[in-house]
Amino acid sequence: MAVDNTRGYVYVVDSANFRIQKFDRSGEFIMAWGSFGNADGQLYFARGIAVDENDGAVYVVDMGNHRIQKFDTSTNFLPQLLGKWGTKGQEPGQLWNPWGVTVDQYGFVYVTDTGNHRIQKFDRDGNFETQWGGFGGGRGQCNFPYGIAVDHRGAIFVLDSSNFRVQQFMTADEGELQLREQAEVSESESSALEEKKTILQDAPGTHLWSMPKQ
């Protein structure tokens, strides 16, 4: 499910019916789209869904077809397919049973590429930006990641399901800034900063890691 707070819409992935349903804030039905298949606009067990608050575009994880589909639903009639990307595989930009999706304030799209145990980042047109993760239980690795969310700072939270934890990722600069703020130290007190960093990274259930630079 995804909420468009700017426009007041709620989107629900009706996975077993191979469709997406759109409601207003009070739960009144507005429209639905999708059907079983692999043609444009069709779905095969859709999973995650996200809304770009900037333009209202809706991103749907079409898991069984190993792709992302992007829709314009602004007319409240039949949605227009704005784009799609992804094929089954392990190369950058390819997907294998993807599950979750989220969009940050700049329009970048993050996808949990579950079958490949990694996170992939795309621009709003589906162009590959970067990736991170990889199978394992170590720091920054993933074992069947599912849910994903982004906050106002740009921090990415990943539900690393088979490792029974949530991992938090930020860019190197933003992560360092957050650590400094939480440690409440000046730049000259590096020892206190390193101690705080260790505490954050070793805390049960949450880890702060840097995303790879583009």
Short mmCIF file of C-alpha atoms in Angstrom, two decimals:
data_model
loop_
_atom_site.label_atom_id
_atom_site.label_comp_id
_atom_site.label_asym_id
_atom_site.label_seq_id
_atom_site.Cartn_x
_atom_site.Cartn_y
_atom_site.Cartn_z
CA MET A 1 0.00 0.00 0.00
CA ALA A 2 1.12 3.58 -0.68
CA VAL A 3 -0.33 6.96 0.31
CA ASP A 4 -0.11 10.11 -1.80
CA ASN A 5 -0.18 12.67 1.01
CA THR A 6 -0.03 15.59 -1.40
CA ARG A 7 -3.15 14.61 -3.37
CA GLY A 8 -4.96 12.51 -0.78
CA TYR A 9 -5.04 9.13 -2.53
CA VAL A 10 -4.42 5.60 -1.26
CA TYR A 11 -3.12 2.87 -3.57
CA VAL A 12 -3.51 -0.83 -2.74
CA VAL A 13 -1.76 -3.75 -4.42
CA ASP A 14 -4.51 -6.34 -4.93
CA SER A 15 -1.95 -9.00 -5.76
CA ALA A 16 -4.13 -12.10 -6.13
CA ASN A 17 -6.47 -10.21 -8.47
CA PHE A 18 -3.52 -8.91 -10.53
CA ARG A 19 -4.58 -5.29 -10.18
CA ILE A 20 -4.04 -1.99 -8.37
CA GLN A 21 -6.92 -0.19 -6.65
CA LYS A 22 -7.09 3.54 -5.94
CA PHE A 23 -9.14 5.07 -3.10
CA ASP A 24 -9.59 8.50 -1.56
CA ARG A 25 -8.74 9.23 2.09
CA SER A 26 -12.17 8.11 3.30
CA GLY A 27 -11.87 4.75 1.54
CA GLU A 28 -14.15 5.56 -1.38
CA PHE A 29 -13.21 3.55 -4.46
CA ILE A 30 -11.95 5.62 -7.39
CA MET A 31 -10.63 3.16 -9.96
CA ALA A 32 -8.68 -0.04 -10.58
CA TRP A 33 -6.33 -1.18 -13.31
CA GLY A 34 -4.35 -4.24 -14.30
CA SER A 35 -5.04 -7.84 -15.29
CA PHE A 36 -3.08 -11.08 -15.42
CA GLY A 37 -0.31 -11.19 -18.00
CA ASN A 38 3.00 -9.73 -19.11
CA ALA A 39 1.85 -7.11 -21.62
CA ASP A 40 2.11 -3.39 -20.89
CA GLY A 41 -0.05 -2.53 -17.89
CA GLN A 42 -0.65 -6.17 -16.98
CA LEU A 43 0.64 -7.72 -13.76
CA TYR A 44 1.88 -11.04 -12.44
CA PHE A 45 1.68 -10.97 -8.63
CA ALA A 46 2.46 -7.31 -8.03
CA ARG A 47 4.08 -6.61 -4.66
CA GLY A 48 5.45 -3.19 -3.73
CA ILE A 49 4.02 0.18 -4.70
CA ALA A 50 5.24 3.76 -4.20
CA VAL A 51 4.16 7.28 -5.12
CA ASP A 52 6.42 10.14 -6.19
CA GLU A 53 5.09 13.05 -4.12
CA ASN A 54 6.51 15.51 -6.66
CA ASP A 55 4.40 14.51 -9.65
CA GLY A 56 2.05 11.79 -8.36
CA ALA A 57 3.57 9.04 -10.54
CA VAL A 58 2.88 5.53 -9.23
CA TYR A 59 5.59 2.83 -9.33
CA VAL A 60 4.49 -0.81 -9.15
CA VAL A 61 6.76 -3.80 -8.52
CA ASP A 62 5.54 -6.41 -11.02
CA MET A 63 7.33 -9.26 -9.26
CA GLY A 64 6.41 -12.21 -11.45
CA ASN A 65 7.44 -10.30 -14.56
CA HIS A 66 10.69 -9.11 -12.90
CA ARG A 67 10.07 -5.46 -13.72
CA ILE A 68 8.91 -2.05 -12.51
CA GLN A 69 5.98 -0.28 -14.16
CA LYS A 70 5.35 3.46 -13.81
CA PHE A 71 1.84 4.92 -14.21
CA ASP A 72 0.17 8.32 -14.44
CA THR A 73 -3.19 8.12 -12.64
CA SER A 74 -3.93 11.84 -12.49
CA THR A 75 -7.03 11.69 -14.70
CA ASN A 76 -8.81 9.07 -12.53
CA PHE A 77 -9.67 7.21 -15.71
CA LEU A 78 -7.53 4.50 -17.28
CA PRO A 79 -3.94 5.12 -16.12
CA GLN A 80 -1.28 5.89 -18.67
CA LEU A 81 1.83 3.72 -18.66
CA LEU A 82 4.74 6.15 -18.43
CA GLY A 83 7.51 3.57 -18.53
CA LYS A 84 8.75 0.15 -17.51
CA TRP A 85 12.12 -1.44 -16.88
CA GLY A 86 13.69 -4.69 -15.76
CA THR A 87 14.22 -8.18 -17.12
CA LYS A 88 15.03 -11.35 -15.20
CA GLY A 89 18.73 -11.59 -14.48
CA GLN A 90 21.65 -10.69 -12.25
CA GLU A 91 23.31 -7.87 -14.18
CA PRO A 92 23.00 -4.23 -13.04
CA GLY A 93 19.53 -3.01 -13.97
CA GLN A 94 18.11 -6.53 -14.17
CA LEU A 95 15.79 -7.90 -11.47
CA TRP A 96 14.94 -11.26 -9.96
CA ASN A 97 11.67 -11.43 -8.02
CA PRO A 98 11.80 -7.80 -6.86
CA TRP A 99 9.54 -6.95 -3.93
CA GLY A 100 9.69 -3.45 -2.44
CA VAL A 101 9.99 0.04 -3.92
CA THR A 102 10.30 3.57 -2.56
CA VAL A 103 10.93 7.04 -4.01
CA ASP A 104 12.99 9.80 -2.39
CA GLN A 105 12.40 13.55 -2.51
CA TYR A 106 14.59 13.88 -5.61
CA GLY A 107 12.66 11.28 -7.60
CA PHE A 108 15.20 8.46 -7.31
CA VAL A 109 13.63 5.00 -7.15
CA TYR A 110 14.98 2.28 -4.83
CA VAL A 111 14.03 -1.37 -5.37
CA THR A 112 14.64 -4.44 -3.22
CA ASP A 113 15.93 -6.92 -5.79
CA THR A 114 15.03 -9.80 -3.51
CA GLY A 115 16.19 -12.77 -5.58
CA ASN A 116 19.58 -11.11 -6.06
CA HIS A 117 19.86 -10.10 -2.37
CA ARG A 118 20.60 -6.47 -3.23
CA ILE A 119 19.18 -2.95 -3.49
CA GLN A 120 19.16 -1.11 -6.80
CA LYS A 121 18.77 2.62 -7.38
CA PHE A 122 17.27 4.09 -10.56
CA ASP A 123 16.33 7.54 -11.76
CA ARG A 124 12.66 8.27 -12.39
CA ASP A 125 13.01 7.10 -16.02
CA GLY A 126 14.40 3.70 -15.01
CA ASN A 127 18.05 4.38 -15.78
CA PHE A 128 20.35 2.38 -13.50
CA GLU A 129 22.28 4.48 -10.97
CA THR A 130 23.95 2.12 -8.48
CA GLN A 131 23.50 -1.02 -6.39
CA TRP A 132 24.65 -2.47 -3.08
CA GLY A 133 24.17 -5.50 -0.86
CA GLY A 134 24.92 -9.07 -1.91
CA PHE A 135 24.06 -12.37 -0.26
CA GLY A 136 25.20 -12.85 3.33
CA GLY A 137 24.73 -11.92 6.95
CA GLY A 138 27.58 -9.45 7.23
CA ARG A 139 27.33 -5.71 7.57
CA GLY A 140 25.66 -4.23 4.53
CA GLN A 141 24.84 -7.64 3.06
CA CYS A 142 21.28 -8.92 2.60
CA ASN A 143 19.42 -12.21 2.78
CA PHE A 144 16.09 -11.85 0.95
CA PRO A 145 15.40 -8.12 1.48
CA TYR A 146 11.70 -7.26 1.20
CA GLY A 147 10.34 -3.96 2.49
CA ILE A 148 12.08 -0.64 1.83
CA ALA A 149 11.37 2.96 2.86
CA VAL A 150 13.07 6.37 2.70
CA ASP A 151 12.78 9.26 5.15
CA HIS A 152 13.07 13.03 4.68
CA ARG A 153 16.86 12.93 5.16
CA GLY A 154 17.31 10.42 2.36
CA ALA A 155 18.09 7.53 4.72
CA ILE A 156 17.09 4.16 3.25
CA PHE A 157 15.62 1.51 5.58
CA VAL A 158 15.68 -2.09 4.34
CA LEU A 159 13.85 -5.06 5.87
CA ASP A 160 16.55 -7.75 5.67
CA SER A 161 14.10 -10.58 6.32
CA SER A 162 16.18 -13.74 6.64
CA ASN A 163 18.77 -11.90 8.74
CA PHE A 164 15.93 -10.79 11.06
CA ARG A 165 16.97 -7.14 11.04
CA VAL A 166 16.44 -3.71 9.56
CA GLN A 167 19.43 -1.99 7.98
CA GLN A 168 19.75 1.75 7.50
CA PHE A 169 21.79 3.19 4.63
CA MET A 170 22.82 6.77 3.91
CA THR A 171 25.29 8.48 1.63
CA ALA A 172 28.73 8.76 3.20
CA ASP A 173 28.45 12.51 3.84
CA GLU A 174 24.92 12.35 5.27
CA GLY A 175 25.76 9.35 7.44
CA GLU A 176 28.79 11.07 8.91
CA LEU A 177 26.72 14.19 9.63
CA GLN A 178 24.05 12.17 11.41
CA LEU A 179 26.63 10.39 13.52
CA ARG A 180 28.14 13.71 14.54
CA GLU A 181 24.76 15.13 15.51
CA GLN A 182 23.84 12.07 17.55
CA ALA A 183 27.20 11.95 19.27
CA GLU A 184 26.95 15.70 20.01
CA VAL A 185 30.63 16.27 19.50
CA SER A 186 32.70 18.67 17.47
CA GLU A 187 34.76 17.56 14.48
CA SER A 188 37.89 17.65 16.62
CA GLU A 189 36.59 14.97 19.01
CA SER A 190 37.12 12.09 16.61
CA SER A 191 37.53 9.43 19.31
CA ALA A 192 34.05 10.10 20.69
CA LEU A 193 32.68 10.02 17.15
CA GLU A 194 34.26 6.63 16.43
CA GLU A 195 32.90 5.25 19.70
CA LYS A 196 29.39 6.44 18.84
CA LYS A 197 29.71 5.00 15.32
CA THR A 198 30.57 1.58 16.75
CA ILE A 199 27.58 1.69 19.10
CA LEU A 200 25.21 2.55 16.25
CA GLN A 201 26.53 -0.12 13.91
CA ASP A 202 26.48 -2.87 16.52
CA ALA A 203 23.05 -2.08 17.95
CA PRO A 204 20.61 -5.00 17.50
CA GLY A 205 18.27 -4.69 14.55
CA THR A 206 19.61 -1.53 12.94
CA HIS A 207 22.83 -0.70 11.14
CA LEU A 208 24.03 2.52 9.56
CA TRP A 209 25.96 2.01 6.34
CA SER A 210 27.03 4.19 3.47
CA MET A 211 25.49 3.71 0.06
CA PRO A 212 28.01 3.53 -2.79
CA LYS A 213 28.70 6.82 -4.51
CA GLN A 214 27.56 7.15 -8.12
#
